[in-house]
Short mmCIF file of C-alpha atoms in Angstrom, two decimals:
data_model
loop_
_atom_site.label_atom_id
_atom_site.label_comp_id
_atom_site.label_asym_id
_atom_site.label_seq_id
_atom_site.Cartn_x
_atom_site.Cartn_y
_atom_site.Cartn_z
CA UNK Y 1 105.08 87.39 92.14
CA UNK Y 2 107.12 89.90 90.18
CA UNK Y 3 109.80 90.56 87.58
CA UNK Y 4 113.00 92.28 88.74
CA UNK Y 5 113.58 95.17 86.34
CA UNK Y 6 116.00 98.09 86.33
CA UNK Y 7 117.69 100.77 84.24
CA UNK Y 8 119.04 99.41 80.95
CA UNK Y 9 116.58 96.55 80.54
CA UNK Y 10 114.91 96.20 77.13
CA UNK Y 11 112.17 93.64 77.57
CA UNK Y 12 108.45 93.09 76.95
CA UNK Y 13 107.96 93.03 80.73
CA UNK Y 14 109.17 96.65 80.80
CA UNK Y 15 106.20 97.49 78.57
CA UNK Y 16 103.91 96.10 81.28
CA UNK Y 17 105.60 98.30 83.90
CA UNK Y 18 105.29 101.40 81.70
CA UNK Y 19 101.59 100.76 81.09
CA UNK Y 20 100.94 100.26 84.80
CA UNK Y 21 102.88 103.42 85.66
CA UNK Y 22 100.80 105.40 83.17
CA UNK Y 23 97.64 104.13 84.82
CA UNK Y 24 98.77 105.14 88.29
CA UNK Y 25 100.84 108.31 87.89
CA UNK Y 26 99.51 111.74 88.79
CA UNK Y 27 97.37 113.61 86.28
CA UNK Y 28 99.29 115.00 83.33
CA UNK Y 29 102.28 112.67 83.73
CA UNK Y 30 102.89 109.87 81.24
CA UNK Y 31 105.58 107.67 79.70
CA UNK Y 32 106.24 106.63 76.15
CA UNK Y 33 105.52 102.88 76.09
CA UNK Y 34 108.47 101.33 74.25
CA UNK Y 35 109.86 98.53 76.46
CA UNK Y 36 113.07 100.43 77.21
CA UNK Y 37 113.89 101.02 80.88
CA UNK Y 38 115.62 104.32 80.29
CA UNK Y 39 116.10 107.43 82.39
CA UNK Y 40 112.46 108.54 82.15
CA UNK Y 41 111.14 105.14 83.20
CA UNK Y 42 113.58 105.06 86.11
CA UNK Y 43 112.46 108.55 87.15
CA UNK Y 44 108.81 107.51 86.91
CA UNK Y 45 109.43 104.42 89.05
CA UNK Y 46 111.33 106.54 91.58
CA UNK Y 47 108.49 109.07 91.69
CA UNK Y 48 105.90 106.32 92.13
CA UNK Y 49 107.93 104.88 95.00
CA UNK Y 50 108.19 108.27 96.69
CA UNK Y 51 104.49 108.90 96.23
CA UNK Y 52 103.62 105.60 97.91
CA UNK Y 53 105.82 106.45 100.89
CA UNK Y 54 106.45 102.90 102.07
CA UNK Y 55 108.57 101.73 99.11
CA UNK Y 56 112.36 101.93 98.83
CA UNK Y 57 112.88 104.77 96.34
CA UNK Y 58 115.65 103.23 94.25
CA UNK Y 59 114.13 103.38 90.78
CA UNK Y 60 114.17 99.57 90.55
CA UNK Y 61 111.06 97.43 90.12
CA UNK Y 62 111.38 94.74 92.78
CA UNK Y 63 108.83 92.68 94.65
CA UNK Y 64 107.22 95.48 96.68
CA UNK Y 65 107.11 97.96 93.81
CA UNK Y 66 105.64 95.40 91.44
CA UNK Y 67 102.98 94.54 93.99
CA UNK Y 68 102.07 98.22 94.35
CA UNK Y 69 101.96 98.76 90.58
CA UNK Y 70 99.76 95.74 89.96
CA UNK Y 71 97.41 96.35 92.89
CA UNK Y 72 93.80 96.14 91.72
CA UNK Y 73 94.81 95.11 88.19
CA UNK Y 74 93.89 91.39 88.34
CA UNK Y 75 97.17 90.37 86.71
CA UNK Y 76 99.11 87.15 87.22
CA UNK Y 77 102.77 86.15 87.00
CA UNK Y 78 103.07 82.36 86.67
CA UNK Y 79 106.27 80.35 87.05
CA UNK Y 80 106.78 76.78 85.83
CA UNK Y 81 109.74 74.94 87.37
CA UNK Y 82 111.25 71.68 86.11
CA UNK Y 83 112.38 69.79 89.23
CA UNK Y 84 113.05 66.48 87.48
CA UNK Y 85 116.56 67.04 86.15
CA UNK Y 86 118.51 68.74 88.90
CA UNK Y 87 118.19 69.68 92.54
CA UNK Y 88 119.51 73.13 91.54
CA UNK Y 89 116.02 73.99 90.31
CA UNK Y 90 114.88 73.61 93.92
CA UNK Y 91 116.56 76.93 94.67
CA UNK Y 92 114.35 78.62 92.11
CA UNK Y 93 111.27 76.91 93.50
CA UNK Y 94 112.20 78.18 96.97
CA UNK Y 95 112.85 81.73 95.72
CA UNK Y 96 109.47 81.87 93.99
CA UNK Y 97 107.64 80.60 97.06
CA UNK Y 98 109.61 83.01 99.24
CA UNK Y 99 108.31 85.87 97.08
CA UNK Y 100 104.74 84.72 97.61
CA UNK Y 101 104.34 82.73 94.40
CA UNK Y 102 102.88 79.27 93.92
CA UNK Y 103 104.88 77.79 91.04
CA UNK Y 104 103.74 75.02 88.75
CA UNK Y 105 106.20 72.29 89.75
CA UNK Y 106 106.91 69.59 87.18
CA UNK Y 107 108.16 66.13 88.13
CA UNK Y 108 108.60 63.05 85.93
CA UNK Y 109 105.36 62.00 84.24
CA UNK Y 110 104.11 60.25 81.11
CA UNK Y 111 103.76 63.46 79.13
CA UNK Y 112 105.59 66.21 80.93
CA UNK Y 113 104.98 69.12 78.56
CA UNK Y 114 101.29 68.37 78.16
CA UNK Y 115 100.80 68.05 81.91
CA UNK Y 116 102.70 71.29 82.53
CA UNK Y 117 100.43 73.05 80.02
CA UNK Y 118 97.37 71.64 81.80
CA UNK Y 119 98.59 72.86 85.20
CA UNK Y 120 99.35 76.34 83.86
CA UNK Y 121 95.90 76.60 82.30
CA UNK Y 122 94.32 75.50 85.57
CA UNK Y 123 96.16 78.21 87.52
CA UNK Y 124 95.70 81.02 85.00
CA UNK Y 125 92.71 83.27 84.54
CA UNK Y 126 91.73 83.97 80.95
CA UNK Y 127 93.51 87.11 79.75
CA UNK Y 128 95.16 87.74 83.12
CA UNK Y 129 98.75 86.51 82.73
CA UNK Y 130 101.19 89.37 82.31
CA UNK Y 131 104.27 87.12 82.53
CA UNK Y 132 104.75 83.35 82.15
CA UNK Y 133 108.23 82.10 83.08
CA UNK Y 134 109.78 78.67 82.57
CA UNK Y 135 112.71 77.60 84.76
CA UNK Y 136 114.79 74.56 83.86
CA UNK Y 137 117.88 73.39 82.04
CA UNK Y 138 118.43 74.55 78.50
CA UNK Y 139 120.65 74.68 75.46
CA UNK Y 140 120.40 76.61 72.18
CA UNK Y 141 116.93 75.87 70.83
CA UNK Y 142 115.87 73.70 73.77
CA UNK Y 143 114.07 74.49 77.05
CA UNK Y 144 113.53 71.75 79.64
CA UNK Y 145 109.96 71.72 80.99
CA UNK Y 146 109.39 68.31 82.64
CA UNK Y 147 110.90 64.88 82.03
CA UNK Y 148 108.36 62.61 80.37
CA UNK Y 149 108.46 59.28 78.59
CA UNK Y 150 108.33 58.77 74.86
CA UNK Y 151 109.36 61.46 72.39
CA UNK Y 152 111.38 64.56 73.21
CA UNK Y 153 108.24 66.66 72.98
CA UNK Y 154 107.12 65.11 76.27
CA UNK Y 155 110.07 66.72 78.06
CA UNK Y 156 111.04 70.02 76.45
CA UNK Y 157 110.32 72.86 74.09
CA UNK Y 158 112.68 72.02 71.23
CA UNK Y 159 113.53 73.38 67.81
CA UNK Y 160 113.65 69.87 66.28
CA UNK Y 161 109.86 69.38 66.45
CA UNK Y 162 108.39 72.85 66.05
CA UNK Y 163 105.24 71.81 64.16
CA UNK Y 164 104.18 69.31 66.83
CA UNK Y 165 105.23 71.69 69.61
CA UNK Y 166 102.99 74.47 68.30
CA UNK Y 167 99.94 72.20 68.64
CA UNK Y 168 100.89 71.25 72.20
CA UNK Y 169 101.38 74.80 73.47
CA UNK Y 170 98.74 76.69 71.47
CA UNK Y 171 96.03 76.33 74.18
CA UNK Y 172 98.02 78.74 76.38
CA UNK Y 173 97.39 81.61 73.96
CA UNK Y 174 94.18 82.55 75.75
CA UNK Y 175 95.74 83.11 79.17
CA UNK Y 176 97.79 86.21 78.36
CA UNK Y 177 96.92 89.83 79.05
CA UNK Y 178 97.10 92.15 76.00
CA UNK Y 179 100.57 93.27 77.15
CA UNK Y 180 101.63 89.84 78.45
CA UNK Y 181 104.80 87.95 77.55
CA UNK Y 182 106.72 84.75 78.29
CA UNK Y 183 110.32 84.07 79.33
CA UNK Y 184 112.52 80.96 79.10
CA UNK Y 185 115.12 80.94 81.87
CA UNK Y 186 117.25 77.98 80.81
CA UNK Y 187 120.92 78.34 79.90
CA UNK Y 188 121.56 79.68 76.38
CA UNK Y 189 118.06 78.80 75.14
CA UNK Y 190 117.90 81.84 72.87
CA UNK Y 191 121.42 81.50 71.46
CA UNK Y 192 122.16 81.03 67.77
CA UNK Y 193 119.80 80.28 64.91
CA UNK Y 194 118.13 77.38 66.73
CA UNK Y 195 117.43 79.53 69.76
CA UNK Y 196 115.91 82.26 67.65
CA UNK Y 197 113.72 79.77 65.76
CA UNK Y 198 112.38 78.23 68.97
CA UNK Y 199 111.62 81.55 70.63
CA UNK Y 200 109.94 82.92 67.51
CA UNK Y 201 107.83 79.77 67.08
CA UNK Y 202 106.57 79.97 70.66
CA UNK Y 203 105.79 83.67 70.20
CA UNK Y 204 103.68 82.85 67.14
CA UNK Y 205 101.87 80.01 68.95
CA UNK Y 206 101.02 82.16 71.98
CA UNK Y 207 100.51 85.51 70.28
CA UNK Y 208 102.85 87.29 72.71
CA UNK Y 209 106.59 88.08 72.80
CA UNK Y 210 108.84 85.32 74.13
CA UNK Y 211 112.32 86.08 75.52
CA UNK Y 212 115.24 83.77 76.29
CA UNK Y 213 118.79 84.33 77.47
CA UNK Y 214 121.76 83.66 75.19
CA UNK Y 215 124.23 82.97 77.99
CA UNK Y 216 124.36 80.74 81.04
CA UNK Y 217 121.58 81.58 83.50
CA UNK Y 218 121.88 81.49 87.28
CA UNK Y 219 119.09 80.35 89.59
CA UNK Y 220 117.97 80.97 93.13
CA UNK Y 221 117.57 84.24 95.01
CA UNK Y 222 117.06 87.39 92.96
CA UNK Y 223 118.55 85.80 89.82
CA UNK Y 224 115.35 83.76 89.59
CA UNK Y 225 113.48 86.91 88.56
CA UNK Y 226 115.71 88.34 85.83
CA UNK Y 227 118.01 87.29 82.99
CA UNK Y 228 121.78 87.06 83.14
CA UNK Y 229 123.30 88.97 80.24
CA UNK Y 230 121.83 89.61 76.78
CA UNK Y 231 118.59 88.10 75.54
CA UNK Y 232 116.74 87.37 72.31
CA UNK Y 233 113.03 88.11 71.96
CA UNK Y 234 110.73 86.69 69.32
CA UNK Y 235 107.52 88.52 68.40
CA UNK Y 236 104.28 86.98 67.12
CA UNK Y 237 104.41 88.73 63.74
CA UNK Y 238 108.10 89.50 63.59
CA UNK Y 239 109.20 93.06 64.18
CA UNK Y 240 110.85 94.42 67.27
CA UNK Y 241 110.16 95.60 70.81
CA UNK Y 242 109.15 99.16 69.94
CA UNK Y 243 106.91 97.99 67.12
CA UNK Y 244 105.10 95.53 69.37
CA UNK Y 245 104.70 98.16 72.11
CA UNK Y 246 103.19 100.60 69.60
CA UNK Y 247 100.73 97.94 68.40
CA UNK Y 248 99.11 97.62 71.83
CA UNK Y 249 95.84 99.37 72.67
CA UNK Y 250 96.59 102.81 74.12
CA UNK Y 251 95.21 103.02 77.67
CA UNK Y 252 93.46 106.09 78.99
CA UNK Y 253 95.24 107.93 81.81
CA UNK Y 254 93.09 110.31 83.85
CA UNK Y 255 91.04 111.00 80.71
CA UNK Y 256 94.12 111.63 78.58
CA UNK Y 257 95.61 109.24 76.01
CA UNK Y 258 99.19 108.16 76.56
CA UNK Y 259 101.59 109.92 74.24
CA UNK Y 260 104.20 107.78 72.53
#
């Protein structure tokens, strides 16, 4: 599995790419780790692709480039897909499987959110998840996870029950890599004050950045692996993308610390 990233992206998942590039680039070469896919990151991706020889050298992190970057790293990308509300989500399920992933697929059940959390924990290795993505329907401050019976918390991540939600999702905190993050790929989940509150609450519960789109999101094909339009990211202790990136442990690269 992979995240589709390119020039102009400003995301926590770009931090993961920059760290992996620093681990694999030739001696003496390094990137500032800041989460911004700028010209230098694009050049580094292009150089990595050329060095490998079998990758398309386009400066874009797609499926093959991600696989090469993460080779030997014991990292996981996990996708959770809500198939209970619309057949449209089936396109995302198919795209994930076509890229070699095995998504957590959520159908109707007594407690949808809790069961989805259990399945994700069962699939994840402790400290290995570099990206956790949720695919489903959304609205500002609400992300569909799996239709359940009873209260709303059995079906979605929602801003109206943040205290209860934090207890439900907190067990996932242990699955993430130090530079891991989560993404909510429902329509307009991160929009407005409610969207920002939900995303920030999940970030605090999991201890990693959480990103959601603020506009309508498309599904299926390559759109499954990236956001449509602008996003909002919440961070565990507030702050911003650069601040979070700087707070991460600095990896060693060929015996030399990465310069920021």
